């Protein structure tokens, strides 16, 4: 079992843009534990392979599945892990597209197909938009007897969830779901099975958020940024390897070309980069994406 994919309660704030100054270098190249997709202000879940960690307003938004508040959750035994969950669905947007209304299932499929349909056939799965009590009950029906139970894991670490996905169903919290929670969760459900084990839950969340924001923004919606730290690292990664390799890895499972290109160009290895992400050491992860010394020296001599 893998941990839940999170959607922390989101805080409406722009995601950090990875500038050269922040990164410290110039331009670049082109049954598992529930995976709770915690986007700020609102929480969601997704199917993934590690426990989520997130911070919200001075509090962890959604961390991995075990551990007490304020502490880093210890990984649960494989046999106790619940299937990663994620893929929130939202109610149809009404009126102004920039209004904080949830994008519904049909529109989410349309938006994601427009942006990523050339990489995979986007499936919407089943969407259940539930009131808070019913949402929690649905969650505990799946994870209640594991280390990821609502009172033990979600309530103490994140407070609430926007949604989560489990076996093709997107469970959405009607009371806190944000505008792009459904597309975000839906993306999790459309990711290739080899992606999350390769990326780890933190890079998975950051990449899913990056792709969500890109797609909903292109469709004319104002996105909410739930994983600014993870998203910032993904922006740095895109600056090094470009989007194409990431898209092929995320949707098609072509993870080896992404790893090889990253290790060819960067000072760090993929294993160390992934570990830094899992440990939520964002600046260390960015540092590992810096060009190799030889390449950096060549750039200076040009």
mmCIF file of N, CA, C and O in Angstrom, residues 157-243:
data_model
loop_
_atom_site.group_PDB
_atom_site.id
_atom_site.type_symbol
_atom_site.label_atom_id
_atom_site.label_comp_id
_atom_site.label_asym_id
_atom_site.label_seq_id
_atom_site.Cartn_x
_atom_site.Cartn_y
_atom_site.Cartn_z
ATOM 1 N N UNK A 157 -2.958 16.128 11.366
ATOM 2 C CA UNK A 157 -1.891 16.694 10.556
ATOM 3 C C UNK A 157 -2.348 17.793 9.623
ATOM 4 O O UNK A 157 -1.624 18.745 9.351
ATOM 5 N N UNK A 158 -3.536 17.636 9.058
ATOM 6 C CA UNK A 158 -3.965 18.586 8.045
ATOM 7 C C UNK A 158 -5.261 19.295 8.358
ATOM 8 O O UNK A 158 -5.580 20.300 7.748
ATOM 9 N N UNK A 159 -6.018 18.733 9.259
ATOM 10 C CA UNK A 159 -7.271 19.361 9.614
ATOM 11 C C UNK A 159 -8.419 18.937 8.709
ATOM 12 O O UNK A 159 -9.505 18.626 9.187
ATOM 13 N N UNK A 160 -8.180 18.913 7.406
ATOM 14 C CA UNK A 160 -9.247 18.555 6.481
ATOM 15 C C UNK A 160 -8.653 18.196 5.131
ATOM 16 O O UNK A 160 -7.454 18.363 4.908
ATOM 17 N N UNK A 161 -9.487 17.726 4.231
ATOM 18 C CA UNK A 161 -9.046 17.365 2.880
ATOM 19 C C UNK A 161 -10.017 17.928 1.854
ATOM 20 O O UNK A 161 -11.205 17.989 2.090
ATOM 21 N N UNK A 162 -9.474 18.312 0.699
ATOM 22 C CA UNK A 162 -10.326 18.745 -0.409
ATOM 23 C C UNK A 162 -10.903 17.525 -1.106
ATOM 24 O O UNK A 162 -12.030 17.547 -1.568
ATOM 25 N N UNK A 163 -10.101 16.490 -1.181
ATOM 26 C CA UNK A 163 -10.572 15.301 -1.868
ATOM 27 C C UNK A 163 -9.507 14.226 -1.899
ATOM 28 O O UNK A 163 -8.383 14.430 -1.469
ATOM 29 N N UNK A 164 -9.880 13.072 -2.409
ATOM 30 C CA UNK A 164 -8.929 11.988 -2.580
ATOM 31 C C UNK A 164 -9.492 11.047 -3.630
ATOM 32 O O UNK A 164 -10.676 11.085 -3.964
ATOM 33 N N UNK A 165 -8.625 10.208 -4.186
ATOM 34 C CA UNK A 165 -9.046 9.281 -5.223
ATOM 35 C C UNK A 165 -8.712 7.860 -4.811
ATOM 36 O O UNK A 165 -7.671 7.602 -4.219
ATOM 37 N N UNK A 166 -9.577 6.964 -5.117
ATOM 38 C CA UNK A 166 -9.348 5.563 -4.747
ATOM 39 C C UNK A 166 -10.009 4.660 -5.784
ATOM 40 O O UNK A 166 -11.217 4.719 -6.007
ATOM 41 N N UNK A 167 -9.198 3.834 -6.435
ATOM 42 C CA UNK A 167 -9.696 2.860 -7.404
ATOM 43 C C UNK A 167 -10.659 3.473 -8.424
ATOM 44 O O UNK A 167 -11.752 2.972 -8.648
ATOM 45 N N UNK A 168 -10.238 4.576 -9.011
ATOM 46 C CA UNK A 168 -11.024 5.179 -10.084
ATOM 47 C C UNK A 168 -12.139 6.099 -9.640
ATOM 48 O O UNK A 168 -12.815 6.716 -10.469
ATOM 49 N N UNK A 169 -12.346 6.237 -8.333
ATOM 50 C CA UNK A 169 -13.386 7.143 -7.835
ATOM 51 C C UNK A 169 -12.741 8.382 -7.232
ATOM 52 O O UNK A 169 -11.797 8.284 -6.458
ATOM 53 N N UNK A 170 -13.271 9.546 -7.591
ATOM 54 C CA UNK A 170 -12.784 10.819 -7.054
ATOM 55 C C UNK A 170 -13.754 11.288 -5.973
ATOM 56 O O UNK A 170 -14.893 11.626 -6.262
ATOM 57 N N UNK A 171 -13.299 11.291 -4.740
ATOM 58 C CA UNK A 171 -14.137 11.737 -3.631
ATOM 59 C C UNK A 171 -13.818 13.206 -3.360
ATOM 60 O O UNK A 171 -12.689 13.553 -3.040
ATOM 61 N N UNK A 172 -14.827 14.059 -3.484
ATOM 62 C CA UNK A 172 -14.619 15.497 -3.334
ATOM 63 C C UNK A 172 -15.372 16.039 -2.131
ATOM 64 O O UNK A 172 -16.546 15.731 -1.925
ATOM 65 N N UNK A 173 -14.676 16.868 -1.352
ATOM 66 C CA UNK A 173 -15.290 17.508 -0.193
ATOM 67 C C UNK A 173 -15.999 18.772 -0.659
ATOM 68 O O UNK A 173 -15.363 19.773 -0.966
ATOM 69 N N UNK A 174 -17.307 18.711 -0.717
ATOM 70 C CA UNK A 174 -18.122 19.821 -1.210
ATOM 71 C C UNK A 174 -17.909 21.090 -0.403
ATOM 72 O O UNK A 174 -18.013 22.201 -0.908
ATOM 73 N N UNK A 175 -17.579 20.939 0.881
ATOM 74 C CA UNK A 175 -17.460 22.088 1.769
ATOM 75 C C UNK A 175 -16.170 22.885 1.609
ATOM 76 O O UNK A 175 -16.125 24.062 1.968
ATOM 77 N N UNK A 176 -15.122 22.249 1.086
ATOM 78 C CA UNK A 176 -13.847 22.970 0.988
ATOM 79 C C UNK A 176 -13.165 22.864 -0.371
ATOM 80 O O UNK A 176 -12.120 23.460 -0.594
ATOM 81 N N UNK A 177 -13.752 22.116 -1.303
ATOM 82 C CA UNK A 177 -13.108 21.929 -2.604
ATOM 83 C C UNK A 177 -12.877 23.236 -3.339
ATOM 84 O O UNK A 177 -13.768 24.085 -3.415
ATOM 85 N N UNK A 178 -11.697 23.408 -3.906
ATOM 86 C CA UNK A 178 -11.367 24.624 -4.633
ATOM 87 C C UNK A 178 -11.605 24.446 -6.131
ATOM 88 O O UNK A 178 -11.887 23.345 -6.599
ATOM 89 N N UNK A 179 -11.468 25.523 -6.870
ATOM 90 C CA UNK A 179 -11.838 25.531 -8.281
ATOM 91 C C UNK A 179 -11.221 24.409 -9.102
ATOM 92 O O UNK A 179 -11.876 23.789 -9.932
ATOM 93 N N UNK A 180 -9.953 24.099 -8.861
ATOM 94 C CA UNK A 180 -9.280 23.115 -9.705
ATOM 95 C C UNK A 180 -8.967 21.796 -9.001
ATOM 96 O O UNK A 180 -8.088 21.048 -9.398
ATOM 97 N N UNK A 181 -9.720 21.499 -7.961
ATOM 98 C CA UNK A 181 -9.472 20.258 -7.238
ATOM 99 C C UNK A 181 -9.776 19.036 -8.102
ATOM 100 O O UNK A 181 -9.071 18.032 -8.061
ATOM 101 N N UNK A 182 -10.828 19.094 -8.885
ATOM 102 C CA UNK A 182 -11.175 17.941 -9.716
ATOM 103 C C UNK A 182 -10.116 17.666 -10.782
ATOM 104 O O UNK A 182 -9.675 16.531 -10.941
ATOM 105 N N UNK A 183 -9.697 18.687 -11.542
ATOM 106 C CA UNK A 183 -8.648 18.421 -12.538
ATOM 107 C C UNK A 183 -7.380 17.866 -11.893
ATOM 108 O O UNK A 183 -6.730 16.976 -12.453
ATOM 109 N N UNK A 184 -7.049 18.385 -10.714
ATOM 110 C CA UNK A 184 -5.841 17.919 -10.028
ATOM 111 C C UNK A 184 -5.961 16.436 -9.685
ATOM 112 O O UNK A 184 -5.070 15.638 -9.968
ATOM 113 N N UNK A 185 -7.080 16.082 -9.064
ATOM 114 C CA UNK A 185 -7.274 14.694 -8.680
ATOM 115 C C UNK A 185 -7.368 13.798 -9.908
ATOM 116 O O UNK A 185 -6.872 12.673 -9.910
ATOM 117 N N UNK A 186 -8.012 14.311 -10.928
ATOM 118 C CA UNK A 186 -8.183 13.530 -12.146
ATOM 119 C C UNK A 186 -6.823 13.237 -12.789
ATOM 120 O O UNK A 186 -6.593 12.155 -13.333
ATOM 121 N N UNK A 187 -5.930 14.200 -12.705
ATOM 122 C CA UNK A 187 -4.591 13.986 -13.247
ATOM 123 C C UNK A 187 -3.899 12.835 -12.516
ATOM 124 O O UNK A 187 -3.250 11.998 -13.138
ATOM 125 N N UNK A 188 -4.037 12.807 -11.218
ATOM 126 C CA UNK A 188 -3.429 11.729 -10.436
ATOM 127 C C UNK A 188 -3.901 10.375 -10.964
ATOM 128 O O UNK A 188 -3.138 9.431 -11.077
ATOM 129 N N UNK A 189 -5.182 10.303 -11.270
ATOM 130 C CA UNK A 189 -5.747 9.037 -11.726
ATOM 131 C C UNK A 189 -5.334 8.690 -13.153
ATOM 132 O O UNK A 189 -5.513 7.555 -13.591
ATOM 133 N N UNK A 190 -4.812 9.670 -13.866
ATOM 134 C CA UNK A 190 -4.398 9.423 -15.250
ATOM 135 C C UNK A 190 -2.886 9.297 -15.399
ATOM 136 O O UNK A 190 -2.378 9.111 -16.504
ATOM 137 N N UNK A 191 -2.185 9.403 -14.272
ATOM 138 C CA UNK A 191 -0.731 9.257 -14.314
ATOM 139 C C UNK A 191 -0.377 7.789 -14.542
ATOM 140 O O UNK A 191 -1.080 6.888 -14.087
ATOM 141 N N UNK A 192 0.705 7.546 -15.240
ATOM 142 C CA UNK A 192 1.150 6.179 -15.481
ATOM 143 C C UNK A 192 1.532 5.511 -14.162
ATOM 144 O O UNK A 192 2.049 6.156 -13.245
ATOM 145 N N UNK A 193 1.302 4.216 -14.064
ATOM 146 C CA UNK A 193 1.573 3.477 -12.824
ATOM 147 C C UNK A 193 3.043 3.518 -12.419
ATOM 148 O O UNK A 193 3.375 3.323 -11.232
ATOM 149 N N UNK A 194 3.945 3.765 -13.367
ATOM 150 C CA UNK A 194 5.378 3.791 -13.036
ATOM 151 C C UNK A 194 5.843 5.164 -12.555
ATOM 152 O O UNK A 194 6.969 5.299 -12.067
ATOM 153 N N UNK A 195 4.985 6.173 -12.686
ATOM 154 C CA UNK A 195 5.419 7.524 -12.370
ATOM 155 C C UNK A 195 5.642 7.759 -10.873
ATOM 156 O O UNK A 195 6.717 8.176 -10.452
ATOM 157 N N UNK A 196 4.627 7.522 -10.050
ATOM 158 C CA UNK A 196 4.748 7.847 -8.629
ATOM 159 C C UNK A 196 5.860 7.088 -7.912
ATOM 160 O O UNK A 196 6.605 7.686 -7.132
ATOM 161 N N UNK A 197 6.026 5.783 -8.137
ATOM 162 C CA UNK A 197 7.142 5.088 -7.487
ATOM 163 C C UNK A 197 8.488 5.701 -7.868
ATOM 164 O O UNK A 197 9.406 5.761 -7.063
ATOM 165 N N UNK A 198 8.578 6.162 -9.101
ATOM 166 C CA UNK A 198 9.821 6.764 -9.591
ATOM 167 C C UNK A 198 10.020 8.156 -9.008
ATOM 168 O O UNK A 198 11.125 8.509 -8.583
ATOM 169 N N UNK A 199 8.965 8.946 -8.958
ATOM 170 C CA UNK A 199 9.069 10.337 -8.527
ATOM 171 C C UNK A 199 9.006 10.518 -7.020
ATOM 172 O O UNK A 199 9.656 11.411 -6.470
ATOM 173 N N UNK A 200 8.236 9.683 -6.327
ATOM 174 C CA UNK A 200 8.008 9.915 -4.914
ATOM 175 C C UNK A 200 6.810 10.839 -4.759
ATOM 176 O O UNK A 200 6.444 11.558 -5.681
ATOM 177 N N UNK A 201 6.195 10.838 -3.609
ATOM 178 C CA UNK A 201 4.948 11.582 -3.421
ATOM 179 C C UNK A 201 5.099 13.094 -3.539
ATOM 180 O O UNK A 201 4.216 13.769 -4.060
ATOM 181 N N UNK A 202 6.216 13.650 -3.076
ATOM 182 C CA UNK A 202 6.355 15.108 -3.103
ATOM 183 C C UNK A 202 6.549 15.641 -4.523
ATOM 184 O O UNK A 202 5.926 16.623 -4.921
ATOM 185 N N UNK A 203 7.400 14.978 -5.295
ATOM 186 C CA UNK A 203 7.595 15.407 -6.681
ATOM 187 C C UNK A 203 6.328 15.118 -7.484
ATOM 188 O O UNK A 203 5.968 15.882 -8.383
ATOM 189 N N UNK A 204 5.646 14.042 -7.135
ATOM 190 C CA UNK A 204 4.391 13.716 -7.796
ATOM 191 C C UNK A 204 3.373 14.832 -7.567
ATOM 192 O O UNK A 204 2.700 15.292 -8.498
ATOM 193 N N UNK A 205 3.249 15.289 -6.330
ATOM 194 C CA UNK A 205 2.308 16.364 -6.028
ATOM 195 C C UNK A 205 2.697 17.651 -6.744
ATOM 196 O O UNK A 205 1.851 18.350 -7.299
ATOM 197 N N UNK A 206 3.984 17.969 -6.709
ATOM 198 C CA UNK A 206 4.435 19.195 -7.362
ATOM 199 C C UNK A 206 4.198 19.159 -8.859
ATOM 200 O O UNK A 206 3.777 20.155 -9.467
ATOM 201 N N UNK A 207 4.459 18.002 -9.474
ATOM 202 C CA UNK A 207 4.267 17.860 -10.915
ATOM 203 C C UNK A 207 2.787 17.906 -11.266
ATOM 204 O O UNK A 207 2.375 18.563 -12.238
ATOM 205 N N UNK A 208 1.973 17.233 -10.473
ATOM 206 C CA UNK A 208 0.527 17.235 -10.714
ATOM 207 C C UNK A 208 -0.023 18.649 -10.578
ATOM 208 O O UNK A 208 -0.867 19.084 -11.366
ATOM 209 N N UNK A 209 0.461 19.374 -9.585
ATOM 210 C CA UNK A 209 0.012 20.761 -9.397
ATOM 211 C C UNK A 209 0.464 21.634 -10.559
ATOM 212 O O UNK A 209 -0.290 22.470 -11.071
ATOM 213 N N UNK A 210 1.696 21.450 -10.985
ATOM 214 C CA UNK A 210 2.244 22.219 -12.117
ATOM 215 C C UNK A 210 1.387 21.995 -13.365
ATOM 216 O O UNK A 210 1.025 22.934 -14.070
ATOM 217 N N UNK A 211 1.059 20.737 -13.633
ATOM 218 C CA UNK A 211 0.271 20.394 -14.814
ATOM 219 C C UNK A 211 -1.171 20.893 -14.678
ATOM 220 O O UNK A 211 -1.785 21.329 -15.656
ATOM 221 N N UNK A 212 -1.697 20.826 -13.456
ATOM 222 C CA UNK A 212 -3.058 21.320 -13.220
ATOM 223 C C UNK A 212 -3.139 22.804 -13.507
ATOM 224 O O UNK A 212 -4.029 23.275 -14.230
ATOM 225 N N UNK A 213 -2.221 23.550 -12.934
ATOM 226 C CA UNK A 213 -2.225 25.006 -13.091
ATOM 227 C C UNK A 213 -2.066 25.399 -14.551
ATOM 228 O O UNK A 213 -2.744 26.307 -15.047
ATOM 229 N N UNK A 214 -1.198 24.702 -15.246
ATOM 230 C CA UNK A 214 -0.989 25.014 -16.651
ATOM 231 C C UNK A 214 -2.262 24.792 -17.458
ATOM 232 O O UNK A 214 -2.650 25.633 -18.286
ATOM 233 N N UNK A 215 -2.941 23.674 -17.207
ATOM 234 C CA UNK A 215 -4.138 23.332 -17.977
ATOM 235 C C UNK A 215 -5.314 24.244 -17.660
ATOM 236 O O UNK A 215 -5.994 24.736 -18.567
ATOM 237 N N UNK A 216 -5.589 24.483 -16.385
ATOM 238 C CA UNK A 216 -6.762 25.299 -16.043
ATOM 239 C C UNK A 216 -6.540 26.771 -16.388
ATOM 240 O O UNK A 216 -7.482 27.487 -16.740
ATOM 241 N N UNK A 217 -5.287 27.220 -16.311
ATOM 242 C CA UNK A 217 -4.988 28.600 -16.694
ATOM 243 C C UNK A 217 -5.215 28.787 -18.187
ATOM 244 O O UNK A 217 -5.785 29.793 -18.628
ATOM 245 N N UNK A 218 -4.780 27.805 -18.974
ATOM 246 C CA UNK A 218 -4.967 27.867 -20.425
ATOM 247 C C UNK A 218 -6.450 27.875 -20.772
ATOM 248 O O UNK A 218 -6.866 28.435 -21.790
ATOM 249 N N UNK A 219 -7.273 27.275 -19.894
ATOM 250 C CA UNK A 219 -8.718 27.209 -20.140
ATOM 251 C C UNK A 219 -9.438 28.452 -19.638
ATOM 252 O O UNK A 219 -10.654 28.566 -19.774
ATOM 253 N N UNK A 220 -8.700 29.388 -19.062
ATOM 254 C CA UNK A 220 -9.300 30.639 -18.625
ATOM 255 C C UNK A 220 -9.697 30.709 -17.169
ATOM 256 O O UNK A 220 -10.364 31.651 -16.748
ATOM 257 N N UNK A 221 -9.269 29.757 -16.366
ATOM 258 C CA UNK A 221 -9.600 29.767 -14.945
ATOM 259 C C UNK A 221 -8.429 30.323 -14.133
ATOM 260 O O UNK A 221 -7.273 30.266 -14.566
ATOM 261 N N UNK A 222 -8.741 30.817 -12.954
ATOM 262 C CA UNK A 222 -7.704 31.284 -12.039
ATOM 263 C C UNK A 222 -7.371 30.139 -11.095
ATOM 264 O O UNK A 222 -8.198 29.760 -10.256
ATOM 265 N N UNK A 223 -6.204 29.586 -11.254
ATOM 266 C CA UNK A 223 -5.814 28.410 -10.467
ATOM 267 C C UNK A 223 -5.464 28.775 -9.032
ATOM 268 O O UNK A 223 -5.096 29.907 -8.728
ATOM 269 N N UNK A 224 -5.604 27.808 -8.146
ATOM 270 C CA UNK A 224 -5.179 27.987 -6.755
ATOM 271 C C UNK A 224 -3.939 27.123 -6.576
ATOM 272 O O UNK A 224 -3.890 26.005 -7.072
ATOM 273 N N UNK A 225 -2.952 27.647 -5.896
ATOM 274 C CA UNK A 225 -1.679 26.935 -5.737
ATOM 275 C C UNK A 225 -1.611 26.274 -4.362
ATOM 276 O O UNK A 225 -1.516 26.934 -3.351
ATOM 277 N N UNK A 226 -1.652 24.964 -4.348
ATOM 278 C CA UNK A 226 -1.662 24.245 -3.084
ATOM 279 C C UNK A 226 -0.296 23.730 -2.651
ATOM 280 O O UNK A 226 -0.095 23.407 -1.495
ATOM 281 N N UNK A 227 0.610 23.588 -3.586
ATOM 282 C CA UNK A 227 1.937 23.060 -3.279
ATOM 283 C C UNK A 227 3.012 24.000 -3.804
ATOM 284 O O UNK A 227 3.769 23.650 -4.695
ATOM 285 N N UNK A 228 3.095 25.202 -3.265
ATOM 286 C CA UNK A 228 4.062 26.167 -3.799
ATOM 287 C C UNK A 228 5.514 25.706 -3.730
ATOM 288 O O UNK A 228 6.289 25.966 -4.643
ATOM 289 N N UNK A 229 5.882 25.015 -2.653
ATOM 290 C CA UNK A 229 7.273 24.555 -2.524
ATOM 291 C C UNK A 229 7.592 23.472 -3.555
ATOM 292 O O UNK A 229 8.603 23.545 -4.260
ATOM 293 N N UNK A 230 6.724 22.471 -3.625
ATOM 294 C CA UNK A 230 6.938 21.389 -4.586
ATOM 295 C C UNK A 230 6.864 21.923 -6.015
ATOM 296 O O UNK A 230 7.650 21.527 -6.884
ATOM 297 N N UNK A 231 5.923 22.816 -6.233
ATOM 298 C CA UNK A 231 5.751 23.395 -7.569
ATOM 299 C C UNK A 231 6.993 24.180 -7.986
ATOM 300 O O UNK A 231 7.421 24.139 -9.146
ATOM 301 N N UNK A 232 7.594 24.887 -7.027
ATOM 302 C CA UNK A 232 8.795 25.654 -7.316
ATOM 303 C C UNK A 232 9.947 24.772 -7.771
ATOM 304 O O UNK A 232 10.710 25.128 -8.667
ATOM 305 N N UNK A 233 10.074 23.599 -7.151
ATOM 306 C CA UNK A 233 11.133 22.673 -7.541
ATOM 307 C C UNK A 233 10.853 22.119 -8.940
ATOM 308 O O UNK A 233 11.768 21.960 -9.751
ATOM 309 N N UNK A 234 9.593 21.845 -9.227
ATOM 310 C CA UNK A 234 9.237 21.329 -10.549
ATOM 311 C C UNK A 234 9.553 22.388 -11.617
ATOM 312 O O UNK A 234 10.040 22.058 -12.699
ATOM 313 N N UNK A 235 9.306 23.639 -11.309
ATOM 314 C CA UNK A 235 9.652 24.712 -12.241
ATOM 315 C C UNK A 235 11.149 24.690 -12.535
ATOM 316 O O UNK A 235 11.578 24.880 -13.681
ATOM 317 N N UNK A 236 11.937 24.442 -11.487
ATOM 318 C CA UNK A 236 13.386 24.367 -11.669
ATOM 319 C C UNK A 236 13.758 23.156 -12.524
ATOM 320 O O UNK A 236 14.641 23.237 -13.389
ATOM 321 N N UNK A 237 13.093 22.036 -12.298
ATOM 322 C CA UNK A 237 13.363 20.826 -13.072
ATOM 323 C C UNK A 237 13.014 21.051 -14.545
ATOM 324 O O UNK A 237 13.763 20.638 -15.443
ATOM 325 N N UNK A 238 11.882 21.694 -14.782
ATOM 326 C CA UNK A 238 11.476 21.999 -16.164
ATOM 327 C C UNK A 238 12.530 22.874 -16.830
ATOM 328 O O UNK A 238 12.845 22.711 -18.014
ATOM 329 N N UNK A 239 13.109 23.794 -16.057
ATOM 330 C CA UNK A 239 14.135 24.667 -16.603
ATOM 331 C C UNK A 239 15.379 23.921 -17.042
ATOM 332 O O UNK A 239 16.143 24.397 -17.884
ATOM 333 N N UNK A 240 15.575 22.730 -16.483
ATOM 334 C CA UNK A 240 16.758 21.933 -16.805
ATOM 335 C C UNK A 240 16.489 20.919 -17.919
ATOM 336 O O UNK A 240 17.251 20.813 -18.877
ATOM 337 N N UNK A 241 15.409 20.177 -17.788
ATOM 338 C CA UNK A 241 15.153 19.088 -18.751
ATOM 339 C C UNK A 241 14.037 19.393 -19.744
ATOM 340 O O UNK A 241 13.827 18.643 -20.702
ATOM 341 N N UNK A 242 13.299 20.480 -19.517
ATOM 342 C CA UNK A 242 12.178 20.801 -20.393
ATOM 343 C C UNK A 242 10.925 20.040 -19.974
ATOM 344 O O UNK A 242 10.982 19.163 -19.104
ATOM 345 N N UNK A 243 9.798 20.353 -20.589
ATOM 346 C CA UNK A 243 8.538 19.718 -20.204
ATOM 347 C C UNK A 243 8.320 18.348 -20.843
ATOM 348 O O UNK A 243 7.681 17.476 -20.256
#
